[in-house]
Structures are given as C-alpha cells and as structure tokens.
PDB file of C-alpha atoms in Angstrom:
ATOM      1  CA  UNK A1208      29.594 -19.715  -1.091  1.00 29.00           C
ATOM      2  CA  UNK A1209      29.509 -22.125   2.212  1.00 28.00           C
ATOM      3  CA  UNK A1210      26.019 -21.421   3.824  1.00 31.00           C
ATOM      4  CA  UNK A1211      25.751 -21.194   7.227  1.00 28.00           C
ATOM      5  CA  UNK A1212      21.687 -21.178   8.170  1.00 31.00           C
ATOM      6  CA  UNK A1213      20.199 -24.735   8.854  1.00 29.00           C
ATOM      7  CA  UNK A1214      17.557 -23.136   6.996  1.00 32.00           C
ATOM      8  CA  UNK A1215      19.138 -22.287   3.585  1.00 33.00           C
ATOM      9  CA  UNK A1216      20.463 -25.877   3.409  1.00 31.00           C
ATOM     10  CA  UNK A1217      17.172 -27.441   2.889  1.00 32.00           C
ATOM     11  CA  UNK A1218      15.412 -25.256   0.175  1.00 35.00           C
ATOM     12  CA  UNK A1219      11.963 -26.432   0.172  1.00 37.00           C
ATOM     13  CA  UNK A1220      12.256 -24.984   4.077  1.00 46.00           C
ATOM     14  CA  UNK A1221      14.481 -22.209   2.678  1.00 56.00           C
ATOM     15  CA  UNK A1222      12.806 -20.768   0.081  1.00 86.00           C
ATOM     16  CA  UNK A1223      11.887 -16.787   1.208  1.00 90.00           C
ATOM     17  CA  UNK A1224       8.588 -15.238  -1.422  1.00 92.00           C
ATOM     18  CA  UNK A1225      10.466 -12.277  -3.195  1.00 92.00           C
ATOM     19  CA  UNK A1226       7.872  -9.406  -3.376  1.00 93.00           C
ATOM     20  CA  UNK A1227       9.034  -6.672  -5.779  1.00 92.00           C
ATOM     21  CA  UNK A1228       6.834  -3.529  -5.423  1.00 92.00           C
ATOM     22  CA  UNK A1229       6.792  -0.938  -8.267  1.00 92.00           C
ATOM     23  CA  UNK A1230       5.518   1.765  -9.919  1.00 93.00           C
ATOM     24  CA  UNK A1231       6.213   5.356 -11.530  1.00 92.00           C
ATOM     25  CA  UNK A1232       8.032   8.554  -9.549  1.00 88.00           C
ATOM     26  CA  UNK A1233       5.032   9.733  -7.154  1.00 87.00           C
ATOM     27  CA  UNK A1234       2.627   6.977  -7.124  1.00 91.00           C
ATOM     28  CA  UNK A1235       2.666   5.906  -3.352  1.00 89.00           C
ATOM     29  CA  UNK A1236       5.661   3.257  -2.705  1.00 88.00           C
ATOM     30  CA  UNK A1237       6.695   4.454  -0.482  1.00 82.00           C
ATOM     31  CA  UNK A1238       3.696   5.139   1.301  1.00 85.00           C
ATOM     32  CA  UNK A1239       2.472   1.367   1.154  1.00 89.00           C
ATOM     33  CA  UNK A1240       6.032   0.839   2.327  1.00 85.00           C
ATOM     34  CA  UNK A1241       5.663   2.177   4.930  1.00 81.00           C
ATOM     35  CA  UNK A1242       1.719   1.585   6.239  1.00 86.00           C
ATOM     36  CA  UNK A1243       3.471  -2.301   5.612  1.00 86.00           C
ATOM     37  CA  UNK A1244       6.541  -2.290   8.183  1.00 80.00           C
ATOM     38  CA  UNK A1245       3.992  -0.670  11.103  1.00 81.00           C
ATOM     39  CA  UNK A1246       1.143  -2.821  10.739  1.00 83.00           C
ATOM     40  CA  UNK A1247       0.499  -5.694  12.577  1.00 84.00           C
ATOM     41  CA  UNK A1248       0.153  -8.892   9.764  1.00 86.00           C
ATOM     42  CA  UNK A1249       1.841 -11.795  11.419  1.00 86.00           C
ATOM     43  CA  UNK A1250       4.686 -11.777   9.112  1.00 88.00           C
ATOM     44  CA  UNK A1251       8.130 -11.774   9.418  1.00 87.00           C
ATOM     45  CA  UNK A1252       9.091  -9.400   6.910  1.00 87.00           C
ATOM     46  CA  UNK A1253      12.306  -8.180   5.103  1.00 85.00           C
ATOM     47  CA  UNK A1254      12.367  -5.033   3.363  1.00 83.00           C
ATOM     48  CA  UNK A1255      15.111  -3.294   1.302  1.00 81.00           C
ATOM     49  CA  UNK A1256      15.346  -0.352   0.819  1.00 71.00           C
ATOM     50  CA  UNK A1257      17.654   1.718  -1.197  1.00 58.00           C
ATOM     51  CA  UNK A1258      17.526   4.938   1.823  1.00 51.00           C
ATOM     52  CA  UNK A1259      16.848   4.685   4.994  1.00 46.00           C
ATOM     53  CA  UNK A1260      15.574   7.887   5.427  1.00 49.00           C
ATOM     54  CA  UNK A1261      12.971   7.770   3.085  1.00 53.00           C
ATOM     55  CA  UNK A1262      11.193   5.522   5.147  1.00 51.00           C
ATOM     56  CA  UNK A1263       9.351   7.768   7.285  1.00 53.00           C
ATOM     57  CA  UNK A1264       9.082   5.151   9.772  1.00 48.00           C
ATOM     58  CA  UNK A1265       7.546   5.786  13.514  1.00 49.00           C
ATOM     59  CA  UNK A1266      10.569   6.253  15.621  1.00 47.00           C
ATOM     60  CA  UNK A1267       8.319   3.710  18.239  1.00 47.00           C
ATOM     61  CA  UNK A1268       8.719   1.258  15.917  1.00 48.00           C
ATOM     62  CA  UNK A1269      12.558   0.414  16.245  1.00 44.00           C
ATOM     63  CA  UNK A1270      13.969  -1.409  18.396  1.00 46.00           C
ATOM     64  CA  UNK A1271      17.947   0.045  16.761  1.00 44.00           C
ATOM     65  CA  UNK A1272      19.767   1.640  14.380  1.00 44.00           C
ATOM     66  CA  UNK A1273      22.660  -1.119  14.032  1.00 44.00           C
ATOM     67  CA  UNK A1274      23.671  -0.703  10.171  1.00 44.00           C
ATOM     68  CA  UNK A1275      23.089  -2.612   7.950  1.00 50.00           C
ATOM     69  CA  UNK A1276      19.674  -3.137   9.714  1.00 56.00           C
ATOM     70  CA  UNK A1277      16.900  -1.717  12.003  1.00 56.00           C
ATOM     71  CA  UNK A1278      14.710  -4.350  13.588  1.00 55.00           C
ATOM     72  CA  UNK A1279      11.316  -3.392  13.785  1.00 56.00           C
ATOM     73  CA  UNK A1280       8.553  -4.036  17.374  1.00 53.00           C
ATOM     74  CA  UNK A1281       6.663  -6.486  14.805  1.00 54.00           C
ATOM     75  CA  UNK A1282       9.393  -8.806  13.966  1.00 57.00           C
ATOM     76  CA  UNK A1283      10.138  -6.823  10.296  1.00 57.00           C
ATOM     77  CA  UNK A1284      13.807  -5.726   9.101  1.00 60.00           C
ATOM     78  CA  UNK A1285      14.826  -3.269   7.068  1.00 61.00           C
ATOM     79  CA  UNK A1286      17.761  -3.745   5.061  1.00 62.00           C
ATOM     80  CA  UNK A1287      19.801  -0.481   4.292  1.00 55.00           C
ATOM     81  CA  UNK A1288      20.416  -1.110   0.152  1.00 52.00           C
ATOM     82  CA  UNK A1289      23.534   0.167  -1.310  1.00 51.00           C
ATOM     83  CA  UNK A1290      25.109  -0.309  -5.166  1.00 52.00           C
ATOM     84  CA  UNK A1291      24.815  -3.942  -4.467  1.00 66.00           C
ATOM     85  CA  UNK A1292      21.463  -5.528  -4.432  1.00 74.00           C
ATOM     86  CA  UNK A1293      22.736  -9.350  -3.823  1.00 76.00           C
ATOM     87  CA  UNK A1294      24.404  -8.330  -1.277  1.00 75.00           C
ATOM     88  CA  UNK A1295      20.766  -6.574   0.613  1.00 78.00           C
ATOM     89  CA  UNK A1296      18.962  -9.633  -0.698  1.00 83.00           C
ATOM     90  CA  UNK A1297      22.184 -12.209   1.543  1.00 80.00           C
ATOM     91  CA  UNK A1298      22.111  -9.839   4.606  1.00 80.00           C
ATOM     92  CA  UNK A1299      18.282 -10.820   4.694  1.00 84.00           C
ATOM     93  CA  UNK A1300      18.247 -14.035   4.481  1.00 84.00           C
ATOM     94  CA  UNK A1301      20.893 -14.759   7.554  1.00 81.00           C
ATOM     95  CA  UNK A1302      18.933 -13.046   9.627  1.00 79.00           C
ATOM     96  CA  UNK A1303      17.721 -14.878  12.475  1.00 73.00           C
ATOM     97  CA  UNK A1304      14.661 -16.106  12.755  1.00 79.00           C
ATOM     98  CA  UNK A1305      14.153 -16.428   9.694  1.00 84.00           C
ATOM     99  CA  UNK A1306      11.999 -14.294   7.205  1.00 87.00           C
ATOM    100  CA  UNK A1307       8.157 -15.123   6.376  1.00 91.00           C
ATOM    101  CA  UNK A1308       8.797 -12.489   3.009  1.00 91.00           C
ATOM    102  CA  UNK A1309      11.336  -9.885   1.772  1.00 90.00           C
ATOM    103  CA  UNK A1310      10.370  -6.588   0.081  1.00 89.00           C
ATOM    104  CA  UNK A1311      12.231  -4.524  -2.355  1.00 87.00           C
ATOM    105  CA  UNK A1312      10.698  -0.552  -3.187  1.00 84.00           C
ATOM    106  CA  UNK A1313      11.632  -0.273  -6.779  1.00 84.00           C
ATOM    107  CA  UNK A1314      13.379   3.010  -8.135  1.00 80.00           C
ATOM    108  CA  UNK A1315      10.593   4.604  -9.791  1.00 85.00           C
ATOM    109  CA  UNK A1316      11.393   3.906 -13.487  1.00 83.00           C
ATOM    110  CA  UNK A1317      12.679   0.107 -13.158  1.00 84.00           C
ATOM    111  CA  UNK A1318      11.278  -2.068 -15.046  1.00 88.00           C
ATOM    112  CA  UNK A1319       9.979  -4.528 -12.230  1.00 88.00           C
ATOM    113  CA  UNK A1320      10.583  -7.998 -13.752  1.00 87.00           C
ATOM    114  CA  UNK A1321      14.206  -7.321 -13.499  1.00 83.00           C
ATOM    115  CA  UNK A1322      13.537  -6.308 -10.533  1.00 84.00           C
ATOM    116  CA  UNK A1323      11.348  -9.760 -10.145  1.00 87.00           C
ATOM    117  CA  UNK A1324      13.724 -12.710 -12.053  1.00 83.00           C
ATOM    118  CA  UNK A1325      16.140 -12.312  -8.404  1.00 81.00           C
ATOM    119  CA  UNK A1326      13.151 -14.826  -7.529  1.00 83.00           C
ATOM    120  CA  UNK A1327      13.350 -17.700 -10.122  1.00 80.00           C
ATOM    121  CA  UNK A1328      17.155 -17.869  -9.789  1.00 77.00           C
ATOM    122  CA  UNK A1329      19.027 -16.928  -6.187  1.00 82.00           C
ATOM    123  CA  UNK A1330      19.293 -19.118  -3.499  1.00 79.00           C
ATOM    124  CA  UNK A1331      16.645 -19.219  -0.728  1.00 86.00           C
ATOM    125  CA  UNK A1332      14.334 -17.044  -2.139  1.00 88.00           C
ATOM    126  CA  UNK A1333      11.356 -18.832  -4.119  1.00 87.00           C
ATOM    127  CA  UNK A1334       9.088 -16.227  -6.818  1.00 86.00           C
ATOM    128  CA  UNK A1335       6.504 -13.762  -4.792  1.00 87.00           C
ATOM    129  CA  UNK A1336       4.381 -11.782  -6.398  1.00 90.00           C
ATOM    130  CA  UNK A1337       4.853  -8.057  -8.294  1.00 93.00           C
ATOM    131  CA  UNK A1338       3.081  -5.517  -7.251  1.00 95.00           C
ATOM    132  CA  UNK A1339       2.919  -2.200  -9.489  1.00 96.00           C
ATOM    133  CA  UNK A1340       0.896   0.533  -8.146  1.00 96.00           C
ATOM    134  CA  UNK A1341      -0.726   3.789 -10.353  1.00 97.00           C
ATOM    135  CA  UNK A1342      -1.020   7.244  -9.665  1.00 95.00           C
ATOM    136  CA  UNK A1343      -5.058   7.703 -10.847  1.00 95.00           C
ATOM    137  CA  UNK A1344      -4.500  11.127 -11.319  1.00 91.00           C
ATOM    138  CA  UNK A1345      -1.644  11.385 -13.786  1.00 93.00           C
ATOM    139  CA  UNK A1346      -1.431   7.938 -14.944  1.00 95.00           C
ATOM    140  CA  UNK A1347      -3.222   7.958 -18.093  1.00 95.00           C
ATOM    141  CA  UNK A1348      -1.187  10.945 -19.348  1.00 93.00           C
ATOM    142  CA  UNK A1349       2.392   9.038 -18.118  1.00 93.00           C
ATOM    143  CA  UNK A1350       1.365   6.051 -20.482  1.00 95.00           C
ATOM    144  CA  UNK A1351       1.060   8.481 -23.551  1.00 93.00           C
ATOM    145  CA  UNK A1352       4.425  11.064 -23.006  1.00 89.00           C
ATOM    146  CA  UNK A1353       6.555  11.225 -25.336  1.00 85.00           C
ATOM    147  CA  UNK A1354       9.771  10.565 -23.207  1.00 84.00           C
ATOM    148  CA  UNK A1355       8.347   7.998 -20.755  1.00 88.00           C
ATOM    149  CA  UNK A1356       5.381   6.632 -22.109  1.00 91.00           C
ATOM    150  CA  UNK A1357       7.003   2.740 -22.994  1.00 90.00           C
ATOM    151  CA  UNK A1358       8.590   2.866 -19.714  1.00 91.00           C
ATOM    152  CA  UNK A1359       5.235   3.936 -17.617  1.00 94.00           C
ATOM    153  CA  UNK A1360       3.352   1.317 -20.292  1.00 94.00           C
ATOM    154  CA  UNK A1361       5.701  -2.316 -19.500  1.00 92.00           C
ATOM    155  CA  UNK A1362       5.818  -1.764 -15.985  1.00 93.00           C
ATOM    156  CA  UNK A1363       1.420  -1.926 -15.823  1.00 95.00           C
ATOM    157  CA  UNK A1364       2.232  -5.338 -18.007  1.00 92.00           C
ATOM    158  CA  UNK A1365       4.802  -6.336 -15.899  1.00 92.00           C
ATOM    159  CA  UNK A1366       2.546  -6.522 -13.268  1.00 94.00           C
ATOM    160  CA  UNK A1367       0.505  -9.533 -11.289  1.00 93.00           C
ATOM    161  CA  UNK A1368      -1.199  -6.549  -9.074  1.00 94.00           C
ATOM    162  CA  UNK A1369      -2.060  -3.362  -9.728  1.00 96.00           C
ATOM    163  CA  UNK A1370      -2.849  -1.073  -6.824  1.00 96.00           C
ATOM    164  CA  UNK A1371      -4.096   2.501  -7.961  1.00 96.00           C
ATOM    165  CA  UNK A1372      -3.792   5.259  -5.733  1.00 95.00           C
ATOM    166  CA  UNK A1373      -4.646   9.022  -5.084  1.00 91.00           C
ATOM    167  CA  UNK A1374      -8.422   8.118  -6.340  1.00 90.00           C
ATOM    168  CA  UNK A1375     -10.499  11.164  -5.512  1.00 85.00           C
ATOM    169  CA  UNK A1376     -14.100  11.467  -5.420  1.00 80.00           C
ATOM    170  CA  UNK A1377     -15.661  11.800  -8.455  1.00 79.00           C
ATOM    171  CA  UNK A1378     -13.502   9.418 -10.749  1.00 84.00           C
ATOM    172  CA  UNK A1379     -14.916   6.874 -12.753  1.00 89.00           C
ATOM    173  CA  UNK A1380     -14.007   4.073 -11.525  1.00 91.00           C
ATOM    174  CA  UNK A1381     -15.488   0.990 -13.436  1.00 92.00           C
ATOM    175  CA  UNK A1382     -14.352   3.157 -16.312  1.00 94.00           C
ATOM    176  CA  UNK A1383     -10.920   3.133 -15.224  1.00 94.00           C
ATOM    177  CA  UNK A1384     -10.525  -0.009 -14.490  1.00 94.00           C
ATOM    178  CA  UNK A1385     -11.755  -1.457 -17.649  1.00 95.00           C
ATOM    179  CA  UNK A1386      -8.426   0.901 -18.979  1.00 96.00           C
ATOM    180  CA  UNK A1387      -6.499  -1.003 -16.634  1.00 95.00           C
ATOM    181  CA  UNK A1388      -7.650  -4.283 -17.692  1.00 93.00           C
ATOM    182  CA  UNK A1389      -6.479  -3.177 -21.534  1.00 94.00           C
ATOM    183  CA  UNK A1390      -2.490  -1.816 -20.698  1.00 93.00           C
ATOM    184  CA  UNK A1391      -2.670  -4.987 -17.977  1.00 91.00           C
ATOM    185  CA  UNK A1392      -5.010  -8.041 -18.430  1.00 90.00           C
ATOM    186  CA  UNK A1393      -3.575 -10.702 -16.871  1.00 88.00           C
ATOM    187  CA  UNK A1394      -2.592  -8.535 -12.872  1.00 92.00           C
ATOM    188  CA  UNK A1395      -5.289  -8.006 -10.665  1.00 92.00           C
ATOM    189  CA  UNK A1396      -6.225  -4.104 -10.292  1.00 95.00           C
ATOM    190  CA  UNK A1397      -7.691  -2.866  -6.675  1.00 94.00           C
ATOM    191  CA  UNK A1398      -7.794   0.945  -5.261  1.00 95.00           C
ATOM    192  CA  UNK A1399      -5.747   0.904  -2.721  1.00 92.00           C
ATOM    193  CA  UNK A1400      -8.886   2.134  -0.018  1.00 91.00           C
ATOM    194  CA  UNK A1401      -9.779  -1.419  -0.603  1.00 91.00           C
ATOM    195  CA  UNK A1402      -5.787  -3.239   0.415  1.00 91.00           C
ATOM    196  CA  UNK A1403      -4.858  -4.049   3.380  1.00 90.00           C
ATOM    197  CA  UNK A1404      -1.533  -4.686   4.298  1.00 88.00           C
ATOM    198  CA  UNK A1405      -1.579  -8.522   5.019  1.00 88.00           C
ATOM    199  CA  UNK A1406      -3.049  -9.138   0.552  1.00 92.00           C
ATOM    200  CA  UNK A1407       0.304  -8.385  -0.025  1.00 91.00           C
ATOM    201  CA  UNK A1408       1.989 -11.211   0.448  1.00 90.00           C
ATOM    202  CA  UNK A1409      -0.969 -13.535  -1.041  1.00 89.00           C
ATOM    203  CA  UNK A1410      -0.038 -12.174  -4.644  1.00 88.00           C
ATOM    204  CA  UNK A1411       1.327 -14.500  -6.331  1.00 81.00           C
ATOM    205  CA  UNK A1412       3.821 -14.034  -9.221  1.00 78.00           C
ATOM    206  CA  UNK A1413       3.198 -15.051 -12.864  1.00 69.00           C
ATOM    207  CA  UNK A1414       6.699 -15.952 -13.652  1.00 53.00           C
ATOM    208  CA  UNK A1415       7.334 -13.457 -16.877  1.00 58.00           C
ATOM    209  CA  UNK A1416      10.610 -12.232 -18.228  1.00 56.00           C
ATOM    210  CA  UNK A1417      11.777  -9.390 -18.552  1.00 57.00           C
ATOM    211  CA  UNK A1418      11.388  -8.500 -22.378  1.00 59.00           C
ATOM    212  CA  UNK A1419      13.977  -6.116 -24.176  1.00 57.00           C
ATOM    213  CA  UNK A1420      12.410  -2.696 -23.152  1.00 58.00           C
ATOM    214  CA  UNK A1421      14.737   0.067 -24.026  1.00 59.00           C
ATOM    215  CA  UNK A1422      16.734   1.809 -20.893  1.00 64.00           C
ATOM    216  CA  UNK A1423      14.363   5.405 -20.508  1.00 63.00           C
ATOM    217  CA  UNK A1424      17.299   7.943 -18.990  1.00 71.00           C
ATOM    218  CA  UNK A1425      16.585  10.795 -16.549  1.00 73.00           C
ATOM    219  CA  UNK A1426      18.579  13.225 -15.750  1.00 80.00           C
ATOM    220  CA  UNK A1427      18.936  14.203 -11.557  1.00 79.00           C
ATOM    221  CA  UNK A1428      20.078  17.735 -10.292  1.00 82.00           C
ATOM    222  CA  UNK A1429      20.964  17.836  -6.454  1.00 82.00           C
ATOM    223  CA  UNK A1430      21.163  20.930  -4.104  1.00 83.00           C
ATOM    224  CA  UNK A1431      22.764  20.733  -0.800  1.00 85.00           C
ATOM    225  CA  UNK A1432      22.956  24.042   1.446  1.00 86.00           C
ATOM    226  CA  UNK A1433      23.111  24.701   5.434  1.00 88.00           C
ATOM    227  CA  UNK A1434      21.621  27.985   5.729  1.00 88.00           C
ATOM    228  CA  UNK A1435      18.199  28.043   7.827  1.00 91.00           C
ATOM    229  CA  UNK A1436      15.757  28.678   4.787  1.00 91.00           C
ATOM    230  CA  UNK A1437      12.187  30.645   4.931  1.00 91.00           C
ATOM    231  CA  UNK A1438       9.431  28.016   4.025  1.00 91.00           C
ATOM    232  CA  UNK A1439       8.114  30.939   1.816  1.00 91.00           C
ATOM    233  CA  UNK A1440      11.077  31.090   0.101  1.00 88.00           C
ATOM    234  CA  UNK A1441      10.863  27.595  -0.626  1.00 90.00           C
ATOM    235  CA  UNK A1442       6.547  27.516  -1.675  1.00 90.00           C
ATOM    236  CA  UNK A1443       8.295  30.011  -4.257  1.00 88.00           C
ATOM    237  CA  UNK A1444      11.062  28.536  -5.341  1.00 88.00           C
ATOM    238  CA  UNK A1445       8.938  25.702  -5.632  1.00 89.00           C
ATOM    239  CA  UNK A1446       6.311  26.781  -7.539  1.00 87.00           C
ATOM    240  CA  UNK A1447       8.509  28.330  -9.716  1.00 87.00           C
ATOM    241  CA  UNK A1448      10.020  24.868 -11.151  1.00 88.00           C
ATOM    242  CA  UNK A1449       9.512  23.921 -14.769  1.00 86.00           C
ATOM    243  CA  UNK A1450       6.075  21.083 -15.255  1.00 84.00           C
ATOM    244  CA  UNK A1451       9.365  19.125 -16.656  1.00 84.00           C
ATOM    245  CA  UNK A1452      10.224  18.090 -13.290  1.00 86.00           C
ATOM    246  CA  UNK A1453       8.703  14.583 -12.394  1.00 80.00           C
ATOM    247  CA  UNK A1454      10.401  14.142  -9.070  1.00 81.00           C
ATOM    248  CA  UNK A1455      10.994  16.580  -6.245  1.00 85.00           C
ATOM    249  CA  UNK A1456      11.885  14.834  -2.854  1.00 82.00           C
ATOM    250  CA  UNK A1457      14.059  16.602   0.018  1.00 84.00           C
ATOM    251  CA  UNK A1458      14.091  18.325   3.392  1.00 87.00           C
ATOM    252  CA  UNK A1459      15.300  21.530   4.109  1.00 89.00           C
ATOM    253  CA  UNK A1460      15.879  23.441   7.421  1.00 92.00           C
ATOM    254  CA  UNK A1461      13.154  26.351   8.132  1.00 94.00           C
ATOM    255  CA  UNK A1462      14.229  29.181   9.772  1.00 94.00           C
ATOM    256  CA  UNK A1463      10.529  29.297  11.129  1.00 94.00           C
ATOM    257  CA  UNK A1464      11.368  25.791  13.192  1.00 95.00           C
ATOM    258  CA  UNK A1465      14.706  24.634  13.497  1.00 93.00           C
ATOM    259  CA  UNK A1466      14.422  21.575  16.186  1.00 93.00           C
ATOM    260  CA  UNK A1467      12.328  19.920  13.005  1.00 91.00           C
ATOM    261  CA  UNK A1468      13.058  18.849   9.571  1.00 89.00           C
ATOM    262  CA  UNK A1469      10.808  19.955   7.089  1.00 90.00           C
ATOM    263  CA  UNK A1470       9.741  18.141   4.332  1.00 86.00           C
ATOM    264  CA  UNK A1471      10.060  18.335   0.592  1.00 87.00           C
ATOM    265  CA  UNK A1472       7.480  16.080  -1.891  1.00 83.00           C
ATOM    266  CA  UNK A1473       7.177  17.092  -5.109  1.00 83.00           C
ATOM    267  CA  UNK A1474       4.769  14.848  -7.866  1.00 77.00           C
ATOM    268  CA  UNK A1475       4.220  16.642 -11.087  1.00 76.00           C
ATOM    269  CA  UNK A1476       2.805  19.523 -10.600  1.00 78.00           C
ATOM    270  CA  UNK A1477       1.862  19.130  -7.306  1.00 81.00           C
ATOM    271  CA  UNK A1478       4.403  20.391  -4.957  1.00 86.00           C
ATOM    272  CA  UNK A1479       4.226  20.777  -0.593  1.00 87.00           C
ATOM    273  CA  UNK A1480       6.330  21.364   2.234  1.00 89.00           C
ATOM    274  CA  UNK A1481       5.407  19.627   5.791  1.00 89.00           C
ATOM    275  CA  UNK A1482       6.465  19.215   9.371  1.00 89.00           C
ATOM    276  CA  UNK A1483       8.849  15.915   9.974  1.00 85.00           C
ATOM    277  CA  UNK A1484      10.560  14.696  12.807  1.00 83.00           C
ATOM    278  CA  UNK A1485      12.962  15.551  14.681  1.00 88.00           C
ATOM    279  CA  UNK A1486      17.030  16.703  13.305  1.00 88.00           C
ATOM    280  CA  UNK A1487      17.526  14.116  16.625  1.00 86.00           C
ATOM    281  CA  UNK A1488      21.389  13.894  16.316  1.00 83.00           C
ATOM    282  CA  UNK A1489      20.970  14.978  12.542  1.00 82.00           C
ATOM    283  CA  UNK A1490      23.138  17.741  10.959  1.00 87.00           C
ATOM    284  CA  UNK A1491      20.827  20.602  10.738  1.00 91.00           C
ATOM    285  CA  UNK A1492      20.790  21.146   6.387  1.00 89.00           C
ATOM    286  CA  UNK A1493      18.745  21.456   2.684  1.00 88.00           C
ATOM    287  CA  UNK A1494      18.744  18.891   0.253  1.00 86.00           C
ATOM    288  CA  UNK A1495      16.946  18.803  -2.219  1.00 86.00           C
ATOM    289  CA  UNK A1496      16.832  15.823  -5.911  1.00 82.00           C
ATOM    290  CA  UNK A1497      15.133  16.867  -9.144  1.00 85.00           C
ATOM    291  CA  UNK A1498      14.421  14.390 -11.684  1.00 83.00           C
ATOM    292  CA  UNK A1499      13.310  14.291 -15.529  1.00 84.00           C
ATOM    293  CA  UNK A1500      13.481  12.869 -17.994  1.00 80.00           C
ATOM    294  CA  UNK A1501      16.207  13.550 -20.099  1.00 77.00           C
ATOM    295  CA  UNK A1502      15.982  15.385 -23.455  1.00 75.00           C
ATOM    296  CA  UNK A1503      14.490  17.506 -22.113  1.00 77.00           C
ATOM    297  CA  UNK A1504      16.406  20.757 -20.835  1.00 79.00           C
ATOM    298  CA  UNK A1505      14.193  22.808 -17.365  1.00 81.00           C
ATOM    299  CA  UNK A1506      14.901  25.997 -16.512  1.00 82.00           C
ATOM    300  CA  UNK A1507      15.957  25.356 -12.988  1.00 82.00           C
ATOM    301  CA  UNK A1508      14.878  28.894 -10.992  1.00 77.00           C
ATOM    302  CA  UNK A1509      18.348  30.666  -9.352  1.00 69.00           C
ATOM    303  CA  UNK A1510      16.704  31.555  -6.471  1.00 62.00           C
ATOM    304  CA  UNK A1511      17.197  30.443  -2.621  1.00 62.00           C
ATOM    305  CA  UNK A1512      18.825  26.637  -4.255  1.00 60.00           C
ATOM    306  CA  UNK A1513      19.812  28.311  -6.998  1.00 53.00           C
ATOM    307  CA  UNK A1514      23.199  29.415  -5.741  1.00 48.00           C
ATOM    308  CA  UNK A1515      23.586  26.365  -4.006  1.00 48.00           C
ATOM    309  CA  UNK A1516      26.375  23.126  -4.663  1.00 44.00           C
ATOM    310  CA  UNK A1517      24.943  21.444  -7.305  1.00 47.00           C
ATOM    311  CA  UNK A1518      25.077  18.072  -8.830  1.00 45.00           C
ATOM    312  CA  UNK A1519      24.436  16.383 -11.777  1.00 49.00           C
ATOM    313  CA  UNK A1520      24.055  12.750 -12.710  1.00 46.00           C
ATOM    314  CA  UNK A1521      22.227  10.846 -15.018  1.00 45.00           C
ATOM    315  CA  UNK A1522      20.681   7.350 -14.534  1.00 46.00           C
TER     316      UNK A1522
END
C-alpha cells in the first residue's frame, strides 16, 4: 500500500498511541468518551465509534458532519466505524495534522486485548494502554454469572488500568480495591472520581496478548415504530422486561414532547427514560435494542413495542 503521509514514512515520528477503552455492557464507556471529546486536554485525539448516535457530543463542539469524519472544535476527530476496523484506523491515521492519540471504545462483549493487538502490528500505530471500566454495583456478581462471568473476568485480567464507576455512598472502597487486585493483579485501579480525562493518555500497555478465551454469544432484538408513544406506557414496558435482558438502548418518539428525542437506557434492572436532543432533521421514530446472553429465553412483553418491527441476531 502506498503511503502518502510524510509522517507515515518515518516510523519514529509517525507512531500514534492506540488506546483501548473496554468493559462490560453499561459500565460507562460512552460517558467517558464524551468527557474526553469535550475536554480541553491539549491533545489532538481520534476516536473510533461504532455508531455516532451513541456519542452524545454537545452540538456546539461539532464543526462539521461530513461522514465518516466529524471534526470537533477542540481538535478532536470522531470516525464513524462500520464493520471494518482497519479502514477506520487508516482514515484517522491519514488526517492532518497528525493525531496525538487514537482511542477506540470496544463493544461491551469484546476482549480488549484482541483489539489492543492492532497497536502492535498496524503501521503507524504504537501500543498504548488498555482501560477497562467496571460498574461497582454489578462487577462482582457479573464475574460469578454462569453466562457472562468468564468474559467479564477476562476483560479485567486484560486491563492495564481499571476505572471503577458508579461508586455509591457507603461502598467499602478498600475492600473493593483489594478484590480488584485479585482480578487484575498487574493493573492500576482507581475510582472514576479520581480520574481526569488527560489521565487516559498516560496509561501504558503491558503488551499482553489475548489468550484462547471463549467467545460469549449474545442475542439481540430491535424494535422500530414511527408512532408517537406515551412515556408512561414506555416506562411500563421497560419495567416489564425480564431481568435476563442485560442492556437496553434506544430513543423514542414522545407524544408529549414531539420536538425532542427521549433516551431509553437500561443496565441490569436499572431502566430510565430522559429528555435528549432535538430531532432536527432526523426522522421521528422509536428505536430500541435489547441484549441478553445466548442460552436465555427472556419473555419480551408485547406491550407498546411488542407488535412493531423486530429483528433477531447473534453476536
């Protein structure tokens, strides 16, 4: 492949640290990415995202929306990532001026070391660190779960830094820190309240390689409708979803507030709806995705979305 960038011809000048942000579903990865993209950290950062709609960047930060790149006023760049990770990496490595770092938010069911391995082999990249986020309220039960436990344990084991989120008042932090040290003995562990955005650039990788960890399969179901919905009905439908549904994400067309998207979020048994950004030119519709470990057969209530278009898939 021909290299057209002068920096790419001189590896010592060209290498951009490749930083991986991982962790199980709902741990707070997108929230951290939002903070990094909006912060004044002095770094020119490229971020690979699977769906720009999941990254809720304040509109005042966005300079332009010419896909696949979205330029931000603080010098950061977002890249909409399709199915091809390599093409996203190449797109960001060839932006000018050169990036100071390249971040990727992995899927919540991915092994971080498999993604981090790109930093060891891809021309123009150097291995950065692997940050794994963990929800303090769920992480221990997840590690012992018979369906996803092996995945979550392996995610922690592959971390260079563990960032602990959702530490509620009353948590015994020292006991929890000790537990993390048994799961991630070589990683630094810190609560999210003590982690500044610029700290992500200081994480150093250990060059650990992914082992033959088994892939954990998940089922997904999506719902789409163009009808306006009443928030009380949406809340009842969410409450009726069984506990086997691990993650819920989406937006709905609120009959009481037709000018704004309303955001649906669910992690475990915590399910919320909240006001989001204006629809603008986006079509007004409800789109909700449910995720659960394969092997379970949750009964999805019919309710308001039960009769809408749906699609099953395995990942």
